[in-house]
Coordinates of C-alpha atoms and ligand atoms in Angstrom, one line a residue:
M1 CA -12.3 -27.7 20.8
L2 CA -14.1 -27.9 24.1
L3 CA -16.0 -31.1 24.9
G4 CA -19.8 -30.6 23.1
Q5 CA -18.2 -27.8 21.1
K6 CA -19.1 -28.1 17.5
R7 CA -18.2 -26.5 14.3
I8 CA -21.6 -25.5 12.6
L9 CA -21.8 -24.4 9.1
V10 CA -25.0 -21.8 8.5
T11 CA -25.7 -21.1 4.9
G12 CA -27.6 -17.8 4.4
G13 CA -26.2 -16.9 7.7
A14 CA -26.4 -13.2 7.0
G15 CA -30.0 -13.4 6.4
F16 CA -32.9 -12.6 8.8
L17 CA -33.0 -16.2 10.4
G18 CA -29.6 -17.3 9.7
S19 CA -28.2 -14.2 11.7
H20 CA -30.4 -15.1 14.7
L21 CA -29.3 -18.5 14.3
C22 CA -25.5 -17.6 14.1
R23 CA -25.9 -15.8 17.2
R24 CA -27.7 -18.5 19.3
L25 CA -25.2 -21.2 18.2
L26 CA -22.3 -18.8 19.1
N27 CA -24.1 -18.3 22.7
Q28 CA -24.0 -21.9 23.0
G29 CA -20.6 -22.1 22.7
H30 CA -20.1 -23.4 19.2
E31 CA -17.8 -22.3 16.4
V32 CA -20.0 -20.8 13.3
L33 CA -19.0 -20.7 9.8
C34 CA -21.6 -18.5 8.1
V35 CA -21.8 -18.8 4.4
D36 CA -23.7 -16.3 2.5
N37 CA -23.7 -14.4 -1.1
F38 CA -25.1 -11.4 0.3
S39 CA -28.1 -11.3 -2.4
T40 CA -30.6 -10.5 0.5
G41 CA -28.5 -10.6 3.5
T42 CA -26.8 -7.9 5.2
R43 CA -23.5 -7.2 7.0
R44 CA -25.6 -5.2 9.5
N45 CA -27.2 -8.5 10.4
I46 CA -24.0 -9.8 11.8
E47 CA -22.0 -6.9 12.5
E48 CA -21.8 -7.7 16.2
L49 CA -20.6 -11.4 15.4
I50 CA -17.9 -10.4 13.3
S51 CA -15.6 -9.8 16.3
D52 CA -16.2 -13.1 18.0
P53 CA -13.0 -15.3 17.4
R54 CA -15.6 -18.3 16.9
F55 CA -17.3 -16.7 14.1
E56 CA -16.1 -16.9 10.4
L57 CA -17.3 -15.4 7.3
L58 CA -17.0 -17.0 3.7
R59 CA -19.0 -15.1 0.6
H60 CA -19.9 -18.1 -1.2
N61 CA -22.7 -19.0 -3.7
V62 CA -24.2 -22.4 -2.4
T63 CA -24.8 -23.2 -6.2
F64 CA -21.0 -23.8 -6.4
P65 CA -19.6 -27.0 -4.4
L66 CA -18.1 -26.0 -1.1
F67 CA -15.0 -27.8 0.3
V68 CA -15.0 -27.0 4.1
E69 CA -14.6 -29.2 7.5
V70 CA -17.3 -29.1 9.8
D71 CA -19.6 -31.1 12.3
E72 CA -23.0 -30.1 11.0
I73 CA -25.0 -28.1 8.2
Y74 CA -27.9 -25.5 8.5
N75 CA -29.1 -24.9 5.1
L76 CA -30.8 -21.7 5.0
A77 CA -29.4 -20.2 1.8
C78 CA -32.2 -18.9 -0.3
P79 CA -34.2 -15.6 -0.7
A80 CA -37.5 -16.1 1.2
S81 CA -39.7 -13.0 0.2
P82 CA -41.5 -13.2 -2.8
I83 CA -40.1 -9.6 -4.2
H84 CA -36.4 -11.1 -3.8
Y85 CA -37.0 -14.8 -5.1
Q86 CA -39.1 -13.4 -7.9
F87 CA -36.3 -11.0 -9.0
D88 CA -34.1 -13.6 -10.5
P89 CA -36.1 -16.7 -10.5
V90 CA -33.8 -19.3 -12.3
Q91 CA -31.1 -18.4 -9.6
T92 CA -33.9 -18.9 -7.1
T93 CA -34.3 -22.3 -8.0
K94 CA -31.0 -23.2 -8.6
T95 CA -30.1 -21.8 -5.0
S96 CA -32.8 -24.6 -3.7
V97 CA -32.1 -27.4 -5.9
S98 CA -28.2 -27.4 -6.6
G99 CA -27.5 -25.6 -3.3
A100 CA -29.3 -28.8 -1.7
I101 CA -27.1 -31.1 -4.0
N102 CA -23.9 -29.4 -2.9
M103 CA -24.9 -29.2 1.0
L104 CA -25.8 -32.6 0.8
G105 CA -22.7 -33.9 -0.8
L106 CA -20.7 -31.9 1.6
A107 CA -22.4 -33.7 4.6
K108 CA -22.5 -37.0 2.9
R109 CA -18.5 -36.6 2.5
L110 CA -18.2 -35.7 5.9
K111 CA -20.9 -37.8 7.5
V112 CA -22.4 -34.9 9.6
R113 CA -26.2 -34.3 10.1
I114 CA -28.0 -31.4 7.8
L115 CA -31.0 -29.6 8.4
Q116 CA -33.1 -28.0 5.5
A117 CA -35.0 -24.9 5.9
S118 CA -38.1 -25.6 4.0
T119 CA -41.0 -23.7 3.8
S120 CA -45.0 -23.5 4.4
E121 CA -45.0 -22.8 0.7
V122 CA -44.7 -26.6 -0.3
Y123 CA -48.5 -26.7 0.6
G124 CA -49.2 -23.9 -2.2
D125 CA -52.4 -22.8 -1.7
P126 CA -53.9 -25.4 0.7
I127 CA -57.1 -27.0 0.5
V128 CA -56.6 -28.7 3.8
H129 CA -56.6 -26.3 6.8
P130 CA -54.7 -26.3 9.0
Q131 CA -51.7 -27.9 7.1
T132 CA -50.5 -31.1 8.5
E133 CA -47.1 -32.7 7.3
D134 CA -48.7 -35.3 5.6
Y135 CA -50.7 -33.2 3.3
W136 CA -49.2 -33.2 -0.2
G137 CA -49.8 -29.4 -1.1
N138 CA -51.5 -27.7 -4.0
V139 CA -48.9 -25.9 -6.0
N140 CA -49.1 -24.3 -9.4
P141 CA -45.8 -25.7 -11.0
I142 CA -45.7 -23.1 -13.6
G143 CA -46.6 -19.7 -12.0
S144 CA -44.5 -16.8 -10.7
R145 CA -44.0 -18.3 -7.0
S146 CA -43.1 -22.0 -8.7
C147 CA -39.4 -21.1 -8.4
Y148 CA -39.5 -21.0 -4.6
D149 CA -42.3 -23.3 -4.3
E150 CA -41.0 -26.2 -6.5
G151 CA -37.4 -25.4 -5.9
K152 CA -38.3 -25.9 -1.9
R153 CA -40.1 -29.2 -2.7
C154 CA -37.5 -30.5 -5.0
A155 CA -34.9 -29.7 -2.0
E156 CA -37.1 -31.9 0.3
T157 CA -37.1 -34.8 -2.4
L158 CA -33.4 -34.7 -2.6
F159 CA -33.1 -34.8 1.3
F160 CA -35.0 -37.7 1.7
D161 CA -33.3 -39.6 -1.5
Y162 CA -30.2 -38.9 0.2
H163 CA -31.7 -40.3 3.4
R164 CA -33.1 -43.5 1.9
Q165 CA -30.0 -44.0 -0.3
H166 CA -27.1 -43.1 1.5
K167 CA -28.5 -43.2 5.1
M168 CA -27.8 -39.8 5.9
S169 CA -29.1 -38.2 9.0
I170 CA -31.5 -35.6 7.8
K171 CA -33.9 -32.9 9.2
V172 CA -36.5 -31.0 7.3
A173 CA -38.3 -28.2 9.1
R174 CA -41.5 -26.7 7.1
I175 CA -41.0 -22.9 8.4
F176 CA -44.0 -20.9 8.6
N177 CA -44.4 -16.9 8.1
T178 CA -41.9 -15.5 10.7
Y179 CA -41.0 -12.1 11.6
G180 CA -38.6 -10.3 13.8
P181 CA -35.6 -7.9 14.0
N182 CA -33.6 -8.1 11.4
M183 CA -36.1 -8.5 8.4
R184 CA -35.3 -6.3 5.6
P185 CA -37.6 -3.2 5.4
D186 CA -37.7 -3.6 1.5
D187 CA -38.7 -7.3 1.7
G188 CA -42.2 -6.7 0.7
R189 CA -43.3 -9.1 3.3
V190 CA -46.2 -8.0 5.2
V191 CA -45.2 -7.5 8.9
S192 CA -42.2 -5.6 7.5
N193 CA -44.3 -3.5 5.2
F194 CA -47.0 -2.6 7.6
I195 CA -44.6 -1.7 10.3
C196 CA -42.3 0.7 8.0
Q197 CA -45.6 2.4 6.6
A198 CA -47.0 2.8 10.1
L199 CA -43.7 4.5 11.2
L200 CA -43.4 6.6 8.1
G201 CA -47.3 7.8 8.2
E202 CA -47.8 6.2 4.5
D203 CA -51.2 4.4 3.6
I204 CA -51.1 1.0 4.7
T205 CA -51.7 -1.3 1.6
I206 CA -53.7 -4.6 2.1
F207 CA -54.2 -6.9 -0.7
G208 CA -57.9 -7.6 -1.7
R209 CA -60.1 -7.0 1.3
G210 CA -57.4 -7.8 3.6
E211 CA -59.6 -11.0 4.7
Q212 CA -57.0 -13.9 3.9
T213 CA -55.3 -15.2 7.2
R214 CA -51.8 -15.8 8.0
S215 CA -50.0 -17.2 11.0
F216 CA -46.9 -15.3 12.4
C217 CA -44.2 -16.7 14.4
Y218 CA -41.8 -14.6 16.0
V219 CA -38.2 -15.5 15.2
T220 CA -36.8 -16.5 18.9
D221 CA -39.2 -19.1 18.8
L222 CA -38.5 -20.4 15.4
I223 CA -35.0 -20.9 16.2
D224 CA -35.7 -22.4 19.3
G225 CA -37.7 -25.1 17.0
L226 CA -34.8 -25.3 14.4
D227 CA -32.4 -26.1 17.4
R228 CA -34.5 -28.6 19.0
L229 CA -35.2 -30.5 15.6
M230 CA -31.5 -30.2 14.6
N231 CA -30.7 -32.1 18.2
S232 CA -33.7 -34.4 18.0
P233 CA -33.0 -38.4 17.7
E234 CA -31.8 -39.7 14.7
E235 CA -35.3 -41.2 13.5
V236 CA -36.8 -37.8 14.0
T237 CA -36.3 -36.6 10.1
G238 CA -39.1 -34.4 9.7
P239 CA -40.8 -32.9 7.7
I240 CA -42.0 -31.1 10.7
N241 CA -44.1 -27.9 10.7
I242 CA -42.5 -25.2 12.9
G243 CA -44.8 -22.1 13.1
N244 CA -47.2 -20.2 15.4
P245 CA -50.9 -21.6 15.0
G246 CA -52.5 -18.2 15.9
E247 CA -54.2 -17.1 13.0
F248 CA -55.1 -13.4 12.0
T249 CA -56.6 -11.8 9.2
I250 CA -54.5 -9.3 7.3
R251 CA -56.6 -6.7 8.3
E252 CA -56.5 -7.3 11.9
L253 CA -52.6 -7.4 11.9
A254 CA -52.9 -4.0 10.1
E255 CA -55.0 -2.5 12.7
K256 CA -52.4 -4.0 15.3
V257 CA -49.5 -2.4 13.9
I258 CA -51.4 1.0 13.6
A259 CA -52.6 0.8 17.5
L260 CA -48.9 -0.3 18.5
T261 CA -47.2 2.3 16.7
G262 CA -49.8 5.0 17.5
S263 CA -49.9 5.8 13.6
Q264 CA -52.1 7.8 11.8
S265 CA -51.7 5.7 8.6
K266 CA -55.1 4.7 6.7
L267 CA -55.8 1.7 5.3
V268 CA -55.9 1.0 1.4
E269 CA -56.8 -1.8 -0.5
R270 CA -55.0 -3.3 -3.5
P271 CA -55.7 -6.0 -6.2
L272 CA -54.4 -9.4 -5.1
P273 CA -51.4 -10.7 -6.4
E274 CA -51.3 -14.4 -8.3
D275 CA -51.3 -17.4 -6.1
D276 CA -51.6 -15.5 -3.3
P277 CA -52.9 -18.3 -0.5
K278 CA -56.2 -17.5 0.9
Q279 CA -55.5 -19.4 4.5
R280 CA -52.2 -20.6 6.0
Q281 CA -52.2 -22.0 9.3
P282 CA -49.6 -24.6 10.7
N283 CA -51.0 -27.7 12.5
I284 CA -48.0 -28.0 15.0
E285 CA -48.7 -31.6 16.9
V286 CA -45.9 -33.0 15.6
A287 CA -43.6 -30.5 16.7
E288 CA -45.2 -30.5 20.4
K289 CA -45.0 -34.3 20.2
L290 CA -41.5 -35.2 18.7
L291 CA -39.5 -32.0 19.9
G292 CA -41.5 -30.7 23.1
W293 CA -41.9 -27.3 21.1
R294 CA -44.7 -24.8 21.0
P295 CA -44.2 -21.2 20.3
T296 CA -44.2 -18.7 23.2
I297 CA -44.1 -15.2 22.2
K298 CA -47.8 -13.7 21.3
L299 CA -48.1 -11.5 18.6
D300 CA -48.4 -8.1 20.3
E301 CA -45.3 -8.9 22.1
G302 CA -43.5 -9.8 18.9
L303 CA -44.9 -6.8 17.0
V304 CA -43.6 -4.4 19.8
R305 CA -39.6 -5.8 19.6
T306 CA -40.3 -5.7 15.8
I307 CA -41.4 -2.3 15.9
A308 CA -38.4 -1.3 18.0
Y309 CA -35.9 -2.7 15.5
F310 CA -37.6 -1.0 12.3
D311 CA -37.8 2.2 14.3
A312 CA -34.2 2.3 15.3
L313 CA -33.4 1.4 11.8
L314 CA -35.5 4.2 10.1
R315 CA -33.8 6.7 12.4
E316 CA -30.4 5.6 11.4
H317 CA -31.3 6.3 8.0
G318 CA -33.0 9.6 9.0
K319 CA -36.2 8.3 8.0
K320 CA -35.2 8.6 4.4
I321 CA -36.9 5.4 3.9
T322 CA -39.9 5.6 1.5
S323 CA -42.1 3.2 -0.2
E324 CA -39.7 4.1 -3.5
T325 CA -36.3 3.4 -1.7
R326 CA -38.0 0.3 0.1
V327 CA -38.3 -1.5 -3.0
R328 CA -34.5 -1.0 -3.9
A329 CA -32.6 -4.0 -3.0
D330 CA -29.5 -2.3 -2.1
A331 CA -30.8 0.3 0.3
F332 CA -29.9 -1.0 3.5
V333 CA -27.4 -3.5 2.8
Ligands
NAD1 N1 -38.7 -16.0 7.2 C1 -39.8 -16.6 6.7 O1 -40.9 -16.5 7.4 C2 -39.5 -18.0 6.1 C3 -40.5 -19.2 5.9 C4 -40.4 -20.0 5.1 C5 -39.1 -20.7 5.0 N2 -38.2 -19.8 5.1 C6 -36.7 -19.9 4.6 O2 -35.6 -19.8 5.8 C7 -34.3 -19.8 4.9 C8 -34.0 -18.1 5.5 O3 -35.0 -17.2 5.2 P1 -34.8 -15.7 5.7 O4 -36.2 -15.5 5.8 O5 -33.8 -15.5 6.9 O6 -34.5 -15.1 4.3 P2 -33.2 -14.2 3.7 O7 -33.5 -13.7 2.4 O8 -33.0 -12.8 4.9 O9 -31.8 -15.1 4.1 C9 -31.5 -16.0 3.2 C10 -30.3 -15.6 3.1 O10 -29.6 -16.3 2.0 C11 -28.6 -15.8 1.1 N3 -28.4 -16.4 -0.1 C12 -29.5 -16.3 -0.9 N4 -28.8 -17.2 -2.0 C13 -27.8 -17.8 -1.7 C14 -26.7 -18.7 -2.5 N5 -27.1 -19.0 -3.8 N6 -25.8 -18.7 -1.8 C15 -25.6 -18.2 -0.6 N7 -26.3 -17.7 0.3 C16 -27.3 -17.5 -0.5 C17 -28.8 -14.5 1.1 O11 -27.9 -13.6 0.8 C18 -29.6 -14.2 2.7 O12 -28.4 -13.8 3.7 C19 -34.5 -19.8 3.7 O13 -34.3 -20.9 2.9 C20 -36.3 -19.4 3.4 O14 -37.0 -20.0 2.2 C21 -38.3 -18.6 5.8

């Protein structure tokens, strides 16, 4: 291995964020071991990486122990969209909790640094706005989203207990809503849904009046934040919010997508799902101060790049992607 080159494990490396992270680490000259069970990840996301001799792919479920030799671990394995994490909620909790235990155990044995992809969902339906890292959240422990929210909260607990008890080097990123190429068209997330609906000329479905707000971080900004956090000084453990504080209503997002695609689609309203947060916006002062990080890609620019990705994907599939085929999880693997 060359000086400064590391062998880095990325769990969930075939997923949306994981695939961008693998590409970035390879571009930096590192070796990457991508571990994924392909529950929501796709081969297409990592197709271009497979021919790189520094890239290795291992099909493995992180709920089982893993014995490999690496210098650093990014733990991203976990379905992130409500449709997918609610499909098998017990497996979702297991992935977060047993997955964290297994990866922390591996990091402990190897004495290496480990980063956890946590989430803004640990804040639940927040009553503090924008959310700062010291806010403990407002989470329903028994609802249909709890497998994800509480699983991720428990994973954070485990990271900090391993840190205190075993003096391990940990990093916890609380990721806010991120979008970009390599998202699945069938994941039910608002950006992918609106873009596919607009490109297909279908009605754009908004929940409630579309007045709930969200912030949207473009994927390259997010990956830059994870990279900076992993390489930050030892005492910077997080949790640190990584997201874009620009706040938009869902209706504004839909209108932007219609304008940028030139679509004839109409907006239609549907009932709000259970525990849908009304507002979600990161306070990123800690990331700015400790990591020198802030997002740089404006929503319109990120949407244009994401629209180009989905347009190509839809063309590849001969525009045979409809609302019905989109909800079939295997349609684009
Ligand atoms: N994308 C976002 O906006 C967002 C926001 C907050 C947090 N996150 C977190 O970032 C991480 C990546 O999210 P994403 O958007 O790329 O989701 P994704 O569903 O595209 O990727 C998750 C990957 O993990 C894999 N995986 C799931 N369960 C596994 C298991 N038991 N063993 C091995 N692999 C498994 C999937 O096959 C997939 O490749 C997740 O931990 C998610 O909770 C993402």
